[in-house]
Coordinates of C-alpha atoms in Angstrom, one line a residue:
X6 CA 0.0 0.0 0.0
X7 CA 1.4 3.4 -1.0
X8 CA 2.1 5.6 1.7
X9 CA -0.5 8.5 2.5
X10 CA -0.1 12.1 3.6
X11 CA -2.1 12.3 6.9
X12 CA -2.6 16.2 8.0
X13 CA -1.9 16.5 11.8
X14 CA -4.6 15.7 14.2
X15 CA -6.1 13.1 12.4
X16 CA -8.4 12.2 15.0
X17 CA -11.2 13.9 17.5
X18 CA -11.8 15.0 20.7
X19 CA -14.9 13.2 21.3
X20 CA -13.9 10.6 24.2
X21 CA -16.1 7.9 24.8
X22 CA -14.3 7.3 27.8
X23 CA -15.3 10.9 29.5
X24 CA -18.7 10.4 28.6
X25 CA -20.9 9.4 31.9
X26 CA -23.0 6.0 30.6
X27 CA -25.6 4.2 32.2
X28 CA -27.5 1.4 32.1
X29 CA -30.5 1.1 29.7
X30 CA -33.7 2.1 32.2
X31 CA -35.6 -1.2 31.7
X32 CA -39.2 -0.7 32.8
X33 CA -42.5 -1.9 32.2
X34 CA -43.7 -0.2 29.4
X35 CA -47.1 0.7 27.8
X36 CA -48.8 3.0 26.0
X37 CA -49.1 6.0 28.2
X38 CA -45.3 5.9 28.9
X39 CA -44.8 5.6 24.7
X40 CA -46.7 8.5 24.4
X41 CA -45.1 10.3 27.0
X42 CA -41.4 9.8 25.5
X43 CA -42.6 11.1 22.1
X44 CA -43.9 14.2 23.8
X45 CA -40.5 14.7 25.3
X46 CA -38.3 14.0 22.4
X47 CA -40.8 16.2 20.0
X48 CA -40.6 19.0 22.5
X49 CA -39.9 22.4 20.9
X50 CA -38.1 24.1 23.9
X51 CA -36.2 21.7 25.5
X52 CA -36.2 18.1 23.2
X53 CA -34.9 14.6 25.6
X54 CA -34.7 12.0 23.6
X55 CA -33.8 9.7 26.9
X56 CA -36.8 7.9 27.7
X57 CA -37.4 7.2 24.0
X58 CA -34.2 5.3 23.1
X59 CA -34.5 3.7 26.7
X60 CA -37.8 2.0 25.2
X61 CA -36.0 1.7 22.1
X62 CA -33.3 -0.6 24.2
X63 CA -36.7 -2.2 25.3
X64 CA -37.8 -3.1 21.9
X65 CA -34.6 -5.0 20.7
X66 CA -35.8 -7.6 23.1
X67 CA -38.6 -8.1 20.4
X68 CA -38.0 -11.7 18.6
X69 CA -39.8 -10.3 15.5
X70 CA -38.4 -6.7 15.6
X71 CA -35.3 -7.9 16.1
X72 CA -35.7 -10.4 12.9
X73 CA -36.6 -7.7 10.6
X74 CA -34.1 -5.3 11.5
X75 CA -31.4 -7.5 11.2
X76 CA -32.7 -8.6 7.7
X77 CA -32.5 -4.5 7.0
X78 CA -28.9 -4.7 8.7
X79 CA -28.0 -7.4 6.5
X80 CA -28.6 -5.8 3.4
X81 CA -25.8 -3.0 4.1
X82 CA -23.2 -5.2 5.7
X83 CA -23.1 -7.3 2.6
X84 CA -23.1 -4.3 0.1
X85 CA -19.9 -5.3 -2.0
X86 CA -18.5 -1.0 -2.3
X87 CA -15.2 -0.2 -3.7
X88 CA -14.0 2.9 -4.9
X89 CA -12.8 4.1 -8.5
X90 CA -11.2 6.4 -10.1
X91 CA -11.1 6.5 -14.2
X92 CA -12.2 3.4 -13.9
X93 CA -9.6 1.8 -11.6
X94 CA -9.6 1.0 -8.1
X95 CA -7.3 3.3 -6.2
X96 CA -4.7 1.3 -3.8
X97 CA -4.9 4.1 -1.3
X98 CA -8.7 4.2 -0.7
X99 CA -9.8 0.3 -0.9
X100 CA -6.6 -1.1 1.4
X101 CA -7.9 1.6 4.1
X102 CA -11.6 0.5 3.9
X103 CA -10.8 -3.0 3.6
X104 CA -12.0 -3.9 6.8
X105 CA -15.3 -5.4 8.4
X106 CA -15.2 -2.2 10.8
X107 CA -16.6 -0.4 7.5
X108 CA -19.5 -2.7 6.8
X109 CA -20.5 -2.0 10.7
X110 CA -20.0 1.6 10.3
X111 CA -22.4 1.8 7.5
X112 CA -24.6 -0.5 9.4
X113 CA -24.3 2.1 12.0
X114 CA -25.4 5.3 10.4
X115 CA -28.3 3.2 8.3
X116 CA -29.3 2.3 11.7
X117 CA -30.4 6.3 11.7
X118 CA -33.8 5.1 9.9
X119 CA -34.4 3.1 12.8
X120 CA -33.6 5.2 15.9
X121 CA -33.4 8.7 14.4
X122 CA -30.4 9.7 14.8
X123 CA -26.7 8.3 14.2
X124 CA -23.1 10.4 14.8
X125 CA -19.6 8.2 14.5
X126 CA -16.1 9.6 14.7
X127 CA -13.5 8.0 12.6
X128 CA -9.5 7.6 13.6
X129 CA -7.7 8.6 10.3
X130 CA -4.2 7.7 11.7
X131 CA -3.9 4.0 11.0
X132 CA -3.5 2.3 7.9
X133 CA -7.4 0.7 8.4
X134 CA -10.5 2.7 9.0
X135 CA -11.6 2.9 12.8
X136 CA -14.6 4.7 13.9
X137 CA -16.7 5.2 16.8
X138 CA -20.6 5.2 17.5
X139 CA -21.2 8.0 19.8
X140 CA -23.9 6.7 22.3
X141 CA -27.1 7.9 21.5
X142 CA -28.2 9.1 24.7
X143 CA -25.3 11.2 24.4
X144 CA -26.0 13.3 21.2
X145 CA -28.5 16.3 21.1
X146 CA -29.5 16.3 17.2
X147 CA -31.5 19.4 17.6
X148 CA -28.8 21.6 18.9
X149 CA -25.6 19.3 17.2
X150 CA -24.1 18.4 20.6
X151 CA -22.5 15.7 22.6
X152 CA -22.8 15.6 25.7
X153 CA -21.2 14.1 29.2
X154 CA -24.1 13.1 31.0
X155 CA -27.1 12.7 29.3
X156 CA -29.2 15.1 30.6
X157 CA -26.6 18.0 30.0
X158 CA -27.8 20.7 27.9
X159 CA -24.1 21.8 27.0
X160 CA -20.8 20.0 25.4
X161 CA -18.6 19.3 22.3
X162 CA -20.2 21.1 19.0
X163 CA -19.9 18.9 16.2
X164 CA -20.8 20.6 13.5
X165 CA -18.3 22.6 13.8
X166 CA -14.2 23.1 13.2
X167 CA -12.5 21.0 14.0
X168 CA -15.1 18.3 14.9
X169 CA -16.7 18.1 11.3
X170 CA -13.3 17.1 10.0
X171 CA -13.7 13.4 11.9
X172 CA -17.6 13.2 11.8
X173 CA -19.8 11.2 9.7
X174 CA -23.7 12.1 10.8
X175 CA -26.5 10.5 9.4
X176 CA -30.4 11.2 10.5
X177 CA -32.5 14.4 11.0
X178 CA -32.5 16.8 13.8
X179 CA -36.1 15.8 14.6
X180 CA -36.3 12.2 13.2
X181 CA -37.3 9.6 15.9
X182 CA -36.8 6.3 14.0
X183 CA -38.9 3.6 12.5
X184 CA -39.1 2.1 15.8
X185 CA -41.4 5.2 17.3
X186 CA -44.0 3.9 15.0
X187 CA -43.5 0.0 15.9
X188 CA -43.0 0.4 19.8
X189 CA -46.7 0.4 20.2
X190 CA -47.4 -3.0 18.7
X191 CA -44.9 -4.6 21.2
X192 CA -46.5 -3.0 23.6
X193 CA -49.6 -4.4 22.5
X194 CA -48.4 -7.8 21.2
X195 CA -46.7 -8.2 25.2
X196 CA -49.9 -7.6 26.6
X197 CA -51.6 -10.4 24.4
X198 CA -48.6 -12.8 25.5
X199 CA -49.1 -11.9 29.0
X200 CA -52.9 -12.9 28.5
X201 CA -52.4 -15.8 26.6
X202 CA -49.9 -17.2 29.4
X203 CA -52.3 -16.5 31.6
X204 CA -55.0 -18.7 30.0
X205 CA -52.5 -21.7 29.5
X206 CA -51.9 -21.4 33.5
X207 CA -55.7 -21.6 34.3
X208 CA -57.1 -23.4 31.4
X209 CA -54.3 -25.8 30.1
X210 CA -55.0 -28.5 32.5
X211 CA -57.7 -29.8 33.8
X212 CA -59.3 -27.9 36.8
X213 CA -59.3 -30.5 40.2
X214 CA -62.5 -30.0 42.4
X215 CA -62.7 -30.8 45.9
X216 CA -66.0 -30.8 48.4
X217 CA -65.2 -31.1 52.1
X218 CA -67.7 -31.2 55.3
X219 CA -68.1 -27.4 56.8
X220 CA -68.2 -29.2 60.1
X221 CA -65.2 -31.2 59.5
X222 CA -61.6 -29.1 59.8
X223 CA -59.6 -31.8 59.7
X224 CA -61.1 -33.1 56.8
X225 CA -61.0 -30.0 55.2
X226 CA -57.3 -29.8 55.6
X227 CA -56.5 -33.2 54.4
X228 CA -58.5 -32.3 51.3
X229 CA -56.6 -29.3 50.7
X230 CA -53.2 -31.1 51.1
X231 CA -54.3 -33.9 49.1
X232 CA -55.1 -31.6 46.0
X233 CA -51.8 -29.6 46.4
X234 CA -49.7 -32.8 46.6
X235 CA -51.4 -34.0 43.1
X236 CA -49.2 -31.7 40.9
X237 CA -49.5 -27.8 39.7
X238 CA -52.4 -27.8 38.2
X239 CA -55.0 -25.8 39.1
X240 CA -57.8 -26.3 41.9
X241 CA -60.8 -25.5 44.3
X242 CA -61.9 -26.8 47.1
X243 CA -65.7 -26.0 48.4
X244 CA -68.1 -26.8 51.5
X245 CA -71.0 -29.7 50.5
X246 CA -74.1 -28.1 49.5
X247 CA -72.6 -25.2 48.0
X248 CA -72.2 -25.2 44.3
X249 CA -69.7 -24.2 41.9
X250 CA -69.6 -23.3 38.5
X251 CA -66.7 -22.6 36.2
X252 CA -67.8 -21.0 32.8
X253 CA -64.8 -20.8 30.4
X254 CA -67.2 -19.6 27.4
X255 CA -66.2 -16.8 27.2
X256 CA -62.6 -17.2 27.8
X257 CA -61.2 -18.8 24.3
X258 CA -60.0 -21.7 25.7
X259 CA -58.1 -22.1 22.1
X260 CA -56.1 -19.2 22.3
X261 CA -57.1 -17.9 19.0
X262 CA -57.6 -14.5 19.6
X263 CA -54.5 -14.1 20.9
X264 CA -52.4 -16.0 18.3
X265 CA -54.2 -13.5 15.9
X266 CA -53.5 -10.4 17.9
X267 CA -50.1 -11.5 17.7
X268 CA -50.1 -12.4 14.0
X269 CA -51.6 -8.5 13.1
X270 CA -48.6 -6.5 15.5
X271 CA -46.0 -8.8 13.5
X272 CA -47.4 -7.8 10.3
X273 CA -47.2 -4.1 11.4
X274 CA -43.9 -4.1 12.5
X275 CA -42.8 -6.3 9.3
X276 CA -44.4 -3.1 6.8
X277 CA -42.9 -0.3 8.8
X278 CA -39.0 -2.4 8.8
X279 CA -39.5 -3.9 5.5
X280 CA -42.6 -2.4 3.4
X281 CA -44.3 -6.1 3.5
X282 CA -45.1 -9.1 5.2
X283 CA -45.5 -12.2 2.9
X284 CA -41.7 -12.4 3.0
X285 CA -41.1 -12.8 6.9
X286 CA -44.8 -14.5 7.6
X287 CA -46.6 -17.3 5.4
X288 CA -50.2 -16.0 4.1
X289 CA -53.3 -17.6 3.6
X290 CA -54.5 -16.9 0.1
X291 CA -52.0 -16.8 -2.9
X292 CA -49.0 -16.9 -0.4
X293 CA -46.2 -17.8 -3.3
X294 CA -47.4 -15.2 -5.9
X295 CA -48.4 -12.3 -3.4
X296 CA -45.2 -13.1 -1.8
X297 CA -42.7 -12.5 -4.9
X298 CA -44.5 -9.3 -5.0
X299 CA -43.5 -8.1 -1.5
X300 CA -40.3 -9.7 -1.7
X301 CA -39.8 -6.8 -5.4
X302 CA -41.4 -4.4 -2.7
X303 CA -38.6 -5.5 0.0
X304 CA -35.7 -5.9 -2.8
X305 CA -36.8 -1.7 -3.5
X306 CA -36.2 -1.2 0.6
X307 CA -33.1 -2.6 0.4
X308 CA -31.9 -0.7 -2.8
X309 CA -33.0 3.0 -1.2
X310 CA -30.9 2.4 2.1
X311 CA -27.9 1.5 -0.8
X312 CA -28.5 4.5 -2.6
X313 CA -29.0 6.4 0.5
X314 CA -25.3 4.9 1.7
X315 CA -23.5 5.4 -1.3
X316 CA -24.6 9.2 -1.4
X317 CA -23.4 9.7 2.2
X318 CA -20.0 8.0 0.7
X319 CA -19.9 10.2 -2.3
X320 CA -20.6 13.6 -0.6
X321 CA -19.7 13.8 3.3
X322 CA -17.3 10.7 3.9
X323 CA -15.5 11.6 -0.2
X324 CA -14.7 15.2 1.6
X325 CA -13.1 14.1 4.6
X326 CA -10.9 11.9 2.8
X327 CA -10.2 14.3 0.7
X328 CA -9.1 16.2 4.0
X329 CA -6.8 13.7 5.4
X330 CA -4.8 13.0 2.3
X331 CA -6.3 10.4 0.6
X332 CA -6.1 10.5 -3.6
X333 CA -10.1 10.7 -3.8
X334 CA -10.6 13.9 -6.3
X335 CA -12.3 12.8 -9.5
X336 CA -13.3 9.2 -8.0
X337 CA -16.9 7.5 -6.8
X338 CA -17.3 4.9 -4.2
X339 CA -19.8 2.5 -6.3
X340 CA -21.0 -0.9 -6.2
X341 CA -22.0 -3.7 -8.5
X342 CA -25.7 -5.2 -8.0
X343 CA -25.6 -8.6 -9.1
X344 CA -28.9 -9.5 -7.5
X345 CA -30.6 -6.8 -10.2
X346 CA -29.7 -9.0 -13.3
X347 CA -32.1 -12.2 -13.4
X348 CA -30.5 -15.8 -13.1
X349 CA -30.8 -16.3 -16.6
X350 CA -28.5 -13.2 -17.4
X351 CA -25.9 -14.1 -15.1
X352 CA -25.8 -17.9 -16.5
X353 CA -25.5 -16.6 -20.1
X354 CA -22.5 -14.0 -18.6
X355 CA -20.8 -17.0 -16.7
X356 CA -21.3 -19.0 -20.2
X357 CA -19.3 -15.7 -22.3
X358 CA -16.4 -15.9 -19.8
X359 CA -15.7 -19.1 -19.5
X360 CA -16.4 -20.3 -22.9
X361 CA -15.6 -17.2 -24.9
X362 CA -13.0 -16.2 -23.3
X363 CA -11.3 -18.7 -21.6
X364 CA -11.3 -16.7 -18.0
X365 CA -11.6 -19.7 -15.7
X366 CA -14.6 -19.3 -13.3
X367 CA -14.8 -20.8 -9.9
X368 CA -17.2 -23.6 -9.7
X369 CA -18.1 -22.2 -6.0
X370 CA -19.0 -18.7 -7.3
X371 CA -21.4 -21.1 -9.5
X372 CA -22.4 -23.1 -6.5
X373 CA -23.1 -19.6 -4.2
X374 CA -24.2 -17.4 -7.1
X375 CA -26.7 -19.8 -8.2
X376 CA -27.7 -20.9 -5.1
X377 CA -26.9 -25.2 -6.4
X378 CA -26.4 -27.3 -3.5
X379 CA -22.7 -28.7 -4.1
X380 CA -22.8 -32.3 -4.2
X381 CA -20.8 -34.5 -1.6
X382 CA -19.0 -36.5 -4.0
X383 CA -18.1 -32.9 -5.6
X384 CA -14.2 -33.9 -6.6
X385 CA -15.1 -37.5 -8.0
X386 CA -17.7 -36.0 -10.4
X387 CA -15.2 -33.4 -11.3
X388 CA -12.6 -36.2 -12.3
X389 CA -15.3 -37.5 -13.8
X390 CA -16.5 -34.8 -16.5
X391 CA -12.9 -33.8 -16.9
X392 CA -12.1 -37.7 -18.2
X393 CA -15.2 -37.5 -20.1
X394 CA -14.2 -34.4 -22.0
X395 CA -10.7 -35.8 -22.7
X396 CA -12.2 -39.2 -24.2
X397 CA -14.4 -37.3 -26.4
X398 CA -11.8 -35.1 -27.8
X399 CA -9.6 -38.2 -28.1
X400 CA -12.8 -39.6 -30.0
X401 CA -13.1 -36.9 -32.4
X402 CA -9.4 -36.6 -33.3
X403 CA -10.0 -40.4 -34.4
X404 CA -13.1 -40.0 -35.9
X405 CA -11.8 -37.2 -38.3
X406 CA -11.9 -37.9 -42.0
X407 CA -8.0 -38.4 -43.1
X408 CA -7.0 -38.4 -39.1
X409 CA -3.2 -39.2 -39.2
X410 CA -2.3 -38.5 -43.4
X411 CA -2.0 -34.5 -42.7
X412 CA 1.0 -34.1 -45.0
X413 CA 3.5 -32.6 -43.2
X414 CA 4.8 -29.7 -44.6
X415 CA 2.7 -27.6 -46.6
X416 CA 4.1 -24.3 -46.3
X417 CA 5.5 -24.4 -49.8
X418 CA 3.0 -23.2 -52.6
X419 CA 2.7 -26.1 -55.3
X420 CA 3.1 -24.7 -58.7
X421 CA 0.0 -26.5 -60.0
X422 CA -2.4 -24.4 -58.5
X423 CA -5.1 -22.6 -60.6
X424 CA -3.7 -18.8 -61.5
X425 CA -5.2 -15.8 -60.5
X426 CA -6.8 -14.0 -63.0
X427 CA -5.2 -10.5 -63.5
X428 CA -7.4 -7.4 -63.4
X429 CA -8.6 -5.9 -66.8
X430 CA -6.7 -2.2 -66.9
X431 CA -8.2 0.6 -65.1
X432 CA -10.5 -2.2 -62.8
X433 CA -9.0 -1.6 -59.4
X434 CA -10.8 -3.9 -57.6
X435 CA -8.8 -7.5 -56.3
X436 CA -8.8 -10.3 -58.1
X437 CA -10.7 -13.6 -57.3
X438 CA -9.8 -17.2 -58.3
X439 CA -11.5 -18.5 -61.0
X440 CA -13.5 -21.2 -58.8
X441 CA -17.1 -22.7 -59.4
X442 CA -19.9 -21.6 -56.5
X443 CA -20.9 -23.9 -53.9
X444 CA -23.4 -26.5 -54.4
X445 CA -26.0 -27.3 -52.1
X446 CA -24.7 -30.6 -51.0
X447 CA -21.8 -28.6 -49.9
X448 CA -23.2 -25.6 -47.8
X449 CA -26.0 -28.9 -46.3
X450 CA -22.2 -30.6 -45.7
X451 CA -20.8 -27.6 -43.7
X452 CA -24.0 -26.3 -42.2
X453 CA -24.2 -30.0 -40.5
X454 CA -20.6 -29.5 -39.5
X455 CA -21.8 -26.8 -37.4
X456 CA -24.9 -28.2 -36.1
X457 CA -23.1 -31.0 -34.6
X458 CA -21.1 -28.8 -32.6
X459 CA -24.2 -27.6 -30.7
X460 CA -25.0 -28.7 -27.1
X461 CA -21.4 -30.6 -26.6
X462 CA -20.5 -30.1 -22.9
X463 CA -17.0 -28.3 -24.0
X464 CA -18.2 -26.5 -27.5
X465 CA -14.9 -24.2 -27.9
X466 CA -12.7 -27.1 -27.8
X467 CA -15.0 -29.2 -29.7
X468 CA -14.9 -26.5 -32.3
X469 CA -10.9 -25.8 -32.4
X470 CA -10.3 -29.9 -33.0
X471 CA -12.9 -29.9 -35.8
X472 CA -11.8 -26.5 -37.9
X473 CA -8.3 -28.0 -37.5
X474 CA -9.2 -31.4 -38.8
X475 CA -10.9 -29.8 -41.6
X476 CA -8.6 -27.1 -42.8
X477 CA -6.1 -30.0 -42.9
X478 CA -8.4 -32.1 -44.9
X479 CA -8.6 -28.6 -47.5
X480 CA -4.8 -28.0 -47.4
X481 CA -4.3 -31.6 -48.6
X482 CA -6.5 -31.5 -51.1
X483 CA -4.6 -28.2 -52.4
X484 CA -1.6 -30.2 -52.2
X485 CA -2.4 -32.9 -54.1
X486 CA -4.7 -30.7 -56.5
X487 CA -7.7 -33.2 -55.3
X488 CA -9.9 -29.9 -54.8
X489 CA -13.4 -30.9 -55.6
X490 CA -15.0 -28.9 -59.0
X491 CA -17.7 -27.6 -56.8
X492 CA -15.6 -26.5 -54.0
X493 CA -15.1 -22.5 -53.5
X494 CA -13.6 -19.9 -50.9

């Protein structure tokens, strides 16, 4: 890697160490406290985003939130970026950015469409690309602050010189995330779960009754340790002559309203993460067809937070670079979206370079590209279809008309071959032998030479041994002036 002019002070004075952090304030949460840390964050005079991103904390314990956004996450960690510059990767750039700490630091800042808000710092003094997430807690969007303690209304202004120099910030000053919206069907979902527990406890087993003497204590208390010895479930015990009834009509002994409660706040979250919901839960009606159209309406998600990256690149993080030394003017950070050409395409472009021309492609890029389970016995079958190709080349060497009486030396011209006819005087064009046109056996003869090349497993080399074999076969016939009458160039 060539060596790269670093300006002094290559690196800010945000500290992550001086900053005051706590613990994530894990509550019970509902509605009325959602509600109440929306207020606060949205407040015009003095805006805490605190309890918000505490319940946002809350929220990642979500098995279905948690799902989707990692399926968003995914989709910028494995965004293959380089950067060029007339066409040409530039050493400088791609050797400092070749490193999984710059996936996770664009998997940071697109975190901003989830939260609101994201700030990192990057260290510009190594030879690979560090960076830092500022806490959130910590940041003040509305005023462009970082703070010590979180409730401070002062600290470090980084929008500012010299701060701006190390900062990448991504998010508005009054965004609050994609989670503001979806924190309220957890809240709701929880409650259901809570229910539905509830209903397994009372109603999952059977319910033990028990009818003792009023008159009789010590019967009474035998009854009642007899029926708590006989397991956990649940039971009553009553005085004869009184009666009990235990109506569970109205109680949904099946659990269906909850498993449906529970089905709608998944689907909710799933269109506000990924715009659908047929490609993270199975549907009812038309669940294959409705489903590739959510997952085009999923693959569009995923190609705006792309767009959205590489424009941060190409603006903010292209200046800072720029800044600290690195070659960058007149280049683009840009990508290569394989996954918008259909499989069909790709197969046909693997086909050109392998076959065409002769650039050797990995049989696992086939396998992963492709998505082909690769076969245990993979290196045995390979043998196999290499041996296969040999013996059929050997076969069609031997096969050839003539194989093995190619004279051989033919570079001298024999002197009984036709003359070209001389142009008349003042006719510039070439002359052309004086030969007969093809016949129709003839063109039927070579237009069956080149059927028979279609659909062999290795057509180039297929090819190359037959247009050998048969200019040979021509060059004899020259030679020993055999040339048929209906034979022509």
């Amino acid at each position: 890697m060539a060596k790269v002019t670093r300006k002094p002070g290559a690196t800010g004075s945000i500290s992550i160490t001086e900053l005051v952090l706590k613990q994530p304030n894990r509550q019970n949460i509902d509605i009325k406290k959602w509600r109440s840390a929306i207020q606060s964050a949205e407040s015009t005079t003095s805006p805490r985003r605190r309890d918000l991103l505490d319940l946002y904390d809350d929220l990642m314990l979500d098995g279905h939130v948690i799902s989707v956004y990692d399926k968003r996450k995914r989709g910028i960690k494995g965004l293959p970026i380089t950067f060029l510059k007339d066409g040409t990767p530039v050493d400088e750039v791609v050797n400092f950015l070749d490193t999984q700490a710059f996936y996770e630091m664009l998997a940071d800042l697109n975190d901003a469409k989830f939260y609101g808000h994201s700030l990192v710092q990057i260290d510009f003094t190594g030879d690979k690309l560090t960076y830092e997430l500022i806490p959130r807690k910590h940041v003040k969007p509305e005023s462009g602050i970082v703070t010590t303690n979180e409730s401070d209304t002062t600290g470090i202004d980084f929008r500012s010189e010299p701060e701006v120099n190390y900062i990448l910030e991504c998010g508005g000053k009054k965004n609050l995330g994609k989670l503001m919206p979806a924190a309220q069907y957890v809240i709701w979902k929880r409650g259901g779960f809570g229910d539905w527990a509830e209903l397994a406890e009372l109603f999952g087993r059977p319910l033990r009754k028990g009818k003792y003497n009023p008159n009789d204590t010590a019967g009474k208390a035998a009854l009642l340790a007899m029926l708590e010895s006989l397991g956990g479930a649940p039971y009553i015990a009553y005085p004869e002559g009184t009666e009990v009834d235990v109506d569970a009509s109205g109680s949904n002994l099946t659990g269906d309203i909850y498993d449906k409660l529970k089905d709608a706040c998944n689907a909710e979250i799933s269109k506000i993460f990924l715009g659908s919901t047929l490609t993270t839960e199975a549907g009812t009606k038309g669940a294959r067809s409705l489903g590739e159209v959510h997952e085009r309406g999923e693959h569009d998600v995923f190609k705006d937070d792309r767009k959205d990256m590489l424009s941060l690149l190409n603006n903010i993080f292209l200046k800072l670079l720029e800044k600290h030394g690195f070659p960058v003017t007149g280049g683009v950070f840009t990508y290569q979206d394989t996954e918008e050409l259909s499989r069909k395409v790709q197969l046909d472009m693997v086909k050109i370079i392998r076959n065409d021309l002769l650039v050797p492609v990995d049989d696992e890029y086939i396998y992963e590209t492709f998505d082909i389970p690769k076969p245990a016995n993979y290196d045995a079958l390979k043998a196999k279809a290499i041996a296969d190709a040999e013996a059929a080349k050997q076969q069609l060497i031997q096969s050839s008309p003539d194989s093995g009486k190619i004279p051989g030396d033919i570079t001298q011209v024999p002197d009984n071959i036709p003359p070209v006819e001389k142009p008349a005087k003042g006719n510039k064009k070439a002359a052309k032998p004086n030969l007969p046109q093809p016949t129709a056996s003839f063109i039927d003869s070579m237009t069956g030479f080149f059927s028979s090349l279609m659909g062999k497993a290795d057509p180039i080399d297929v090819f190359s041994m037959k247009a050998q074999n048969e200019a040979r076969r021509i060059a004899k016939m020259i030679y020993d002036n055999t040339l048929p009458a209906d034979f022509t160039v």
